[in-house]
Amino acid sequence: MSESERVQPSDVDAAARREIDTPTSEIATFDRSNPLHLDAGVELAPFQIAYQTYGTLNEDKSNAILICHALTGDQHVANIHPVTGKRGWWELVVGPGRPIDTDRFFVICSNVLGGCLGTTGPGSTNPETGQAYGLDLPVITIRDMVRAQAMLVDSFGIDKLFAVIGGSMGGMQVLQWAATYPDRVHNAISIAAGARHSSQNIAFHEVGRQAVMADPNWCAGRYAEEGLSPKKGLAVARMAAHVTYMSESSLHRKFGRSLQDREELTFGFDADFQIESYLRHQGMSFVDRFDANSYLYVTRAMDYFDLAAEHDGLLANAFMGTKTRFCLISFTSDWLFPTAESRSVVHALNAANANVSFVEIETDRGHDSFLLDEPEMFDTLSGFLSSGAKDLGLPA
Amino acid sequence: MNLLNQNGGRTMAADPNRVDHRVIADLIEPNTRLLDVGCSNGTLLSLLKTTKGVDGRGIELSQKGVNECVARGLSVIQGDADIDLVYYPDKSFDYAVLSQTIQATHDPRAVLEHLLRIGQKAIVSFPNFGHWTLRLQVLAHGRMPVSKNLPYTWYDTPNIHFCTIVDFLDLCKAVGVKIEKSVVLSRRGMQLPETMPWKLRNLLGEQAVLLLSAD
């Protein structure tokens, strides 16, 4: 993507703000008669879900795949992003003839509850006040996100999804889907995820949230009314998180200790090293498309996720009697969701007598491998989905 | 049939004509549930799925094998027989199969016990280290046999617990296993008569396939 193809920065802020309430995506709206029951013990109504679809829903509505996006992802899986002008985040995977083949399957991807691309989140206008919710929005959980997705799926008249697929936070949602709605999921594919957020992961998220809240422009979450944005704090949060998405070896391979646009060290605190400029760029481009309060909400949702805790501490109980076919994929260099996390889910699924496949893919590219060109992951997805389609008698 | 080049069930280039696979298929009732431990690239699982309507699952140590299996639509997990069998509940399968893998496990006794706990029946196939050609090699050369059929030197083989047929019978006795059926195959893949004494079959058999149940 060349710089000229990108939306100009001055337009980006306005575009990002517009997307929060009036997205370019399709929207499903739910009024007060159809509230969302949140884990926090309150009801959310009215609310809306923004989504994209690809492919065609077949007559008996049996070919629908729900894709769950990761922490800072969105519904724009395989189309140009309305804010950044970049290609879809999983364009390598979703499309005609791709592993998730839109010639065969009807793909739905919605923005998560608590997000900032058109689904109700802290940046959305609170109908009670006419102002953005800010921190008045109840804390959201992964299960709340999934409940909202289920209401969206209902709105299509789809009883049972052919598959639910996602990576990282999306992979958590996949496991939650299978546990909460076992009769509504034929196939569940959870990539680079686990059944809980570890203490270390929570720690990194806390660093990020503290960075956001320490920004003087955060204004206790009411920055929208002040016409401000805590961009520096959010950029720092993104920089810290971004390090966890890569591996030591991939960072070393990409950057080593190479200097950025200079021959020698400056003995100052400019970005001497390439890795520093890279992180600064990652941080700054992120704040153009993401809302700071949304970052607080979605990281919190991941932190609270503990599927075993919902089931008396025994993960196998979450899947007892399930008929869903599972496929788990992990990456050897992922230190955010190491293989051990996937393996413990596999063990629980075995204990629950579930039909499970598990592939660990060797790569040095870390957690973000699921977003990259990983042929073994593509083969796994294609093979697993094709045999699932065959089982159901879907046309090849 | 070069049985011993099968690298403990962990080779990738599985032989579609593996005679022990055909023997195992004959031992299995149609439309049953089966766990194949050390399933390599899924040749046996595929065979059983298509010819017997078996609902099969697999465990395989090698990443390449697992990926091949999943890409061809089989339900297989990356795992280790020595570690992962403990997670399967009692009698969750009709059959637990261990084909050409027991000699590569660290604790064959524990693995065998798990197979009989997880499956109503267990099927174990293994290369017979008591075959006369191997005995002759040791006797003649005073070295661990290395040949086209057994290509590994003693220090880099995945096979760490070779046994003979009568050794395996001892283990069955120790664990309290009933041998429901035994198929011992000659070098040419012919079945030796079940009436033939074990000692003789131990000398002439190149591989054994045993259908076992908890006594």
mmCIF file of N, CA and C in Angstrom, chain A residues 61-127:
data_model
loop_
_atom_site.group_PDB
_atom_site.id
_atom_site.type_symbol
_atom_site.label_atom_id
_atom_site.label_comp_id
_atom_site.label_asym_id
_atom_site.label_seq_id
_atom_site.Cartn_x
_atom_site.Cartn_y
_atom_site.Cartn_z
ATOM 1 N N LYS A 61 -29.556 -22.090 4.764
ATOM 2 C CA LYS A 61 -28.769 -21.301 5.720
ATOM 3 C C LYS A 61 -27.767 -22.161 6.502
ATOM 4 N N SER A 62 -27.111 -23.054 5.777
ATOM 5 C CA SER A 62 -26.191 -23.988 6.438
ATOM 6 C C SER A 62 -24.728 -23.687 6.129
ATOM 7 N N ASN A 63 -24.471 -22.617 5.389
ATOM 8 C CA ASN A 63 -23.074 -22.392 4.969
ATOM 9 C C ASN A 63 -22.472 -21.116 5.570
ATOM 10 N N ALA A 64 -22.999 -20.709 6.738
ATOM 11 C CA ALA A 64 -22.535 -19.443 7.311
ATOM 12 C C ALA A 64 -21.325 -19.648 8.226
ATOM 13 N N ILE A 65 -20.322 -18.817 8.022
ATOM 14 C CA ILE A 65 -19.138 -18.825 8.883
ATOM 15 C C ILE A 65 -19.049 -17.469 9.568
ATOM 16 N N LEU A 66 -18.940 -17.512 10.889
ATOM 17 C CA LEU A 66 -18.735 -16.278 11.647
ATOM 18 C C LEU A 66 -17.248 -16.143 11.945
ATOM 19 N N ILE A 67 -16.679 -15.011 11.566
ATOM 20 C CA ILE A 67 -15.273 -14.757 11.889
ATOM 21 C C ILE A 67 -15.213 -13.754 13.033
ATOM 22 N N CYS A 68 -14.454 -14.114 14.062
ATOM 23 C CA CYS A 68 -14.330 -13.251 15.240
ATOM 24 C C CYS A 68 -12.967 -12.562 15.180
ATOM 25 N N HIS A 69 -12.971 -11.243 15.253
ATOM 26 C CA HIS A 69 -11.704 -10.533 15.095
ATOM 27 C C HIS A 69 -10.941 -10.422 16.420
ATOM 28 N N ALA A 70 -9.683 -10.077 16.314
ATOM 29 C CA ALA A 70 -8.806 -9.975 17.479
ATOM 30 C C ALA A 70 -8.968 -8.604 18.147
ATOM 31 N N LEU A 71 -8.221 -8.400 19.209
ATOM 32 C CA LEU A 71 -8.355 -7.224 20.089
ATOM 33 C C LEU A 71 -8.585 -5.918 19.328
ATOM 34 N N THR A 72 -7.683 -5.569 18.446
ATOM 35 C CA THR A 72 -7.794 -4.284 17.764
ATOM 36 C C THR A 72 -8.183 -4.457 16.301
ATOM 37 N N GLY A 73 -8.728 -5.636 15.987
ATOM 38 C CA GLY A 73 -9.229 -5.871 14.643
ATOM 39 C C GLY A 73 -10.611 -5.254 14.485
ATOM 40 N N ASP A 74 -11.259 -5.609 13.380
ATOM 41 C CA ASP A 74 -12.595 -5.073 13.146
ATOM 42 C C ASP A 74 -13.295 -5.962 12.131
ATOM 43 N N GLN A 75 -14.453 -5.485 11.656
ATOM 44 C CA GLN A 75 -15.275 -6.296 10.751
ATOM 45 C C GLN A 75 -14.758 -6.306 9.323
ATOM 46 N N HIS A 76 -13.741 -5.518 9.039
ATOM 47 C CA HIS A 76 -13.273 -5.390 7.656
ATOM 48 C C HIS A 76 -12.227 -6.453 7.335
ATOM 49 N N VAL A 77 -12.697 -7.697 7.294
ATOM 50 C CA VAL A 77 -11.836 -8.862 7.090
ATOM 51 C C VAL A 77 -11.204 -8.863 5.702
ATOM 52 N N ALA A 78 -12.008 -8.569 4.705
ATOM 53 C CA ALA A 78 -11.531 -8.779 3.329
ATOM 54 C C ALA A 78 -11.970 -7.652 2.396
ATOM 55 N N ASN A 79 -12.066 -6.470 2.959
ATOM 56 C CA ASN A 79 -12.358 -5.312 2.095
ATOM 57 C C ASN A 79 -11.487 -4.143 2.546
ATOM 58 N N ILE A 80 -11.461 -3.105 1.733
ATOM 59 C CA ILE A 80 -10.652 -1.934 2.070
ATOM 60 C C ILE A 80 -11.211 -1.285 3.338
ATOM 61 N N HIS A 81 -10.322 -0.982 4.255
ATOM 62 C CA HIS A 81 -10.734 -0.390 5.525
ATOM 63 C C HIS A 81 -11.171 1.064 5.306
ATOM 64 N N PRO A 82 -12.356 1.443 5.822
ATOM 65 C CA PRO A 82 -12.868 2.780 5.525
ATOM 66 C C PRO A 82 -12.044 3.914 6.149
ATOM 67 N N VAL A 83 -11.294 3.625 7.199
ATOM 68 C CA VAL A 83 -10.525 4.687 7.856
ATOM 69 C C VAL A 83 -9.093 4.727 7.342
ATOM 70 N N THR A 84 -8.460 3.567 7.287
ATOM 71 C CA THR A 84 -7.029 3.546 6.947
ATOM 72 C C THR A 84 -6.789 3.390 5.450
ATOM 73 N N GLY A 85 -7.796 2.905 4.718
ATOM 74 C CA GLY A 85 -7.608 2.642 3.292
ATOM 75 C C GLY A 85 -6.783 1.402 3.013
ATOM 76 N N LYS A 86 -6.471 0.645 4.088
ATOM 77 C CA LYS A 86 -5.663 -0.577 3.899
ATOM 78 C C LYS A 86 -6.564 -1.762 3.577
ATOM 79 N N ARG A 87 -5.917 -2.810 3.071
ATOM 80 C CA ARG A 87 -6.674 -4.020 2.740
ATOM 81 C C ARG A 87 -7.148 -4.721 4.002
ATOM 82 N N GLY A 88 -8.129 -5.615 3.854
ATOM 83 C CA GLY A 88 -8.704 -6.359 4.975
ATOM 84 C C GLY A 88 -7.659 -7.139 5.759
ATOM 85 N N TRP A 89 -7.886 -7.285 7.060
ATOM 86 C CA TRP A 89 -6.854 -7.867 7.932
ATOM 87 C C TRP A 89 -6.641 -9.354 7.692
ATOM 88 N N TRP A 90 -7.645 -10.022 7.063
ATOM 89 C CA TRP A 90 -7.468 -11.456 6.797
ATOM 90 C C TRP A 90 -7.752 -11.745 5.328
ATOM 91 N N GLU A 91 -7.344 -10.792 4.487
ATOM 92 C CA GLU A 91 -7.599 -10.921 3.063
ATOM 93 C C GLU A 91 -6.912 -12.154 2.471
ATOM 94 N N LEU A 92 -5.797 -12.571 3.104
ATOM 95 C CA LEU A 92 -5.094 -13.769 2.632
ATOM 96 C C LEU A 92 -5.926 -15.027 2.853
ATOM 97 N N VAL A 93 -6.846 -14.959 3.810
ATOM 98 C CA VAL A 93 -7.579 -16.162 4.236
ATOM 99 C C VAL A 93 -9.005 -16.188 3.697
ATOM 100 N N VAL A 94 -9.625 -15.014 3.581
ATOM 101 C CA VAL A 94 -11.044 -14.934 3.228
ATOM 102 C C VAL A 94 -11.204 -14.366 1.821
ATOM 103 N N GLY A 95 -11.880 -15.100 0.968
ATOM 104 C CA GLY A 95 -12.121 -14.616 -0.386
ATOM 105 C C GLY A 95 -12.376 -15.778 -1.329
ATOM 106 N N PRO A 96 -12.693 -15.497 -2.582
ATOM 107 C CA PRO A 96 -12.927 -16.574 -3.542
ATOM 108 C C PRO A 96 -11.680 -17.439 -3.707
ATOM 109 N N GLY A 97 -11.840 -18.743 -3.507
ATOM 110 C CA GLY A 97 -10.715 -19.669 -3.648
ATOM 111 C C GLY A 97 -9.717 -19.644 -2.515
ATOM 112 N N ARG A 98 -9.959 -18.792 -1.527
ATOM 113 C CA ARG A 98 -9.061 -18.736 -0.363
ATOM 114 C C ARG A 98 -9.451 -19.839 0.632
ATOM 115 N N PRO A 99 -8.630 -20.035 1.699
ATOM 116 C CA PRO A 99 -8.966 -21.099 2.668
ATOM 117 C C PRO A 99 -10.404 -20.989 3.200
ATOM 118 N N ILE A 100 -10.853 -19.783 3.511
ATOM 119 C CA ILE A 100 -12.269 -19.579 3.829
ATOM 120 C C ILE A 100 -12.891 -19.033 2.554
ATOM 121 N N ASP A 101 -13.407 -19.973 1.760
ATOM 122 C CA ASP A 101 -13.753 -19.696 0.371
ATOM 123 C C ASP A 101 -15.135 -19.053 0.288
ATOM 124 N N THR A 102 -15.171 -17.795 -0.124
ATOM 125 C CA THR A 102 -16.457 -17.090 -0.182
ATOM 126 C C THR A 102 -17.290 -17.515 -1.392
ATOM 127 N N ASP A 103 -16.730 -18.368 -2.267
ATOM 128 C CA ASP A 103 -17.565 -18.984 -3.301
ATOM 129 C C ASP A 103 -18.438 -20.090 -2.705
ATOM 130 N N ARG A 104 -17.997 -20.635 -1.579
ATOM 131 C CA ARG A 104 -18.736 -21.739 -0.937
ATOM 132 C C ARG A 104 -19.488 -21.280 0.301
ATOM 133 N N PHE A 105 -18.858 -20.378 1.037
ATOM 134 C CA PHE A 105 -19.389 -20.036 2.352
ATOM 135 C C PHE A 105 -19.874 -18.595 2.407
ATOM 136 N N PHE A 106 -20.827 -18.372 3.298
ATOM 137 C CA PHE A 106 -21.315 -17.038 3.579
ATOM 138 C C PHE A 106 -20.605 -16.567 4.848
ATOM 139 N N VAL A 107 -19.781 -15.559 4.721
ATOM 140 C CA VAL A 107 -18.943 -15.130 5.838
ATOM 141 C C VAL A 107 -19.526 -13.867 6.481
ATOM 142 N N ILE A 108 -19.658 -13.922 7.800
ATOM 143 C CA ILE A 108 -20.100 -12.756 8.564
ATOM 144 C C ILE A 108 -18.964 -12.359 9.495
ATOM 145 N N CYS A 109 -18.652 -11.087 9.542
ATOM 146 C CA CYS A 109 -17.719 -10.615 10.567
ATOM 147 C C CYS A 109 -18.285 -9.336 11.160
ATOM 148 N N SER A 110 -18.463 -9.344 12.482
ATOM 149 C CA SER A 110 -19.027 -8.158 13.121
ATOM 150 C C SER A 110 -17.967 -7.505 13.993
ATOM 151 N N ASN A 111 -18.128 -6.215 14.183
ATOM 152 C CA ASN A 111 -17.280 -5.494 15.130
ATOM 153 C C ASN A 111 -17.737 -5.873 16.540
ATOM 154 N N VAL A 112 -16.793 -6.079 17.451
ATOM 155 C CA VAL A 112 -17.184 -6.564 18.789
ATOM 156 C C VAL A 112 -17.882 -5.475 19.604
ATOM 157 N N LEU A 113 -18.691 -5.954 20.534
ATOM 158 C CA LEU A 113 -19.270 -5.070 21.526
ATOM 159 C C LEU A 113 -18.117 -4.391 22.284
ATOM 160 N N GLY A 114 -18.233 -3.096 22.486
ATOM 161 C CA GLY A 114 -17.146 -2.363 23.133
ATOM 162 C C GLY A 114 -16.156 -1.803 22.123
ATOM 163 N N GLY A 115 -16.363 -2.109 20.840
ATOM 164 C CA GLY A 115 -15.437 -1.659 19.803
ATOM 165 C C GLY A 115 -15.703 -0.211 19.400
ATOM 166 N N CYS A 116 -15.062 0.202 18.310
ATOM 167 C CA CYS A 116 -15.206 1.600 17.897
ATOM 168 C C CYS A 116 -15.390 1.740 16.395
ATOM 169 N N LEU A 117 -15.882 0.669 15.762
ATOM 170 C CA LEU A 117 -16.104 0.738 14.310
ATOM 171 C C LEU A 117 -17.577 0.494 13.993
ATOM 172 N N GLY A 118 -18.464 0.953 14.879
ATOM 173 C CA GLY A 118 -19.876 0.898 14.534
ATOM 174 C C GLY A 118 -20.739 0.039 15.444
ATOM 175 N N THR A 119 -20.111 -0.841 16.221
ATOM 176 C CA THR A 119 -20.856 -1.578 17.241
ATOM 177 C C THR A 119 -20.802 -0.754 18.527
ATOM 178 N N THR A 120 -21.883 -0.843 19.311
ATOM 179 C CA THR A 120 -21.952 -0.025 20.518
ATOM 180 C C THR A 120 -20.719 -0.242 21.399
ATOM 181 N N GLY A 121 -20.104 0.872 21.749
ATOM 182 C CA GLY A 121 -18.911 0.846 22.594
ATOM 183 C C GLY A 121 -18.847 2.137 23.381
ATOM 184 N N PRO A 122 -17.774 2.373 24.109
ATOM 185 C CA PRO A 122 -17.700 3.563 24.956
ATOM 186 C C PRO A 122 -17.714 4.875 24.176
ATOM 187 N N GLY A 123 -17.363 4.823 22.895
ATOM 188 C CA GLY A 123 -17.397 6.044 22.090
ATOM 189 C C GLY A 123 -18.776 6.339 21.515
ATOM 190 N N SER A 124 -19.688 5.354 21.576
ATOM 191 C CA SER A 124 -21.029 5.526 21.007
ATOM 192 C C SER A 124 -21.817 6.538 21.825
ATOM 193 N N THR A 125 -22.786 7.132 21.173
ATOM 194 C CA THR A 125 -23.619 8.121 21.860
ATOM 195 C C THR A 125 -24.593 7.415 22.795
ATOM 196 N N ASN A 126 -24.560 7.797 24.043
ATOM 197 C CA ASN A 126 -25.480 7.255 25.045
ATOM 198 C C ASN A 126 -26.832 7.945 24.865
ATOM 199 N N PRO A 127 -27.892 7.186 24.517
ATOM 200 C CA PRO A 127 -29.182 7.832 24.232
ATOM 201 C C PRO A 127 -29.742 8.588 25.441
#
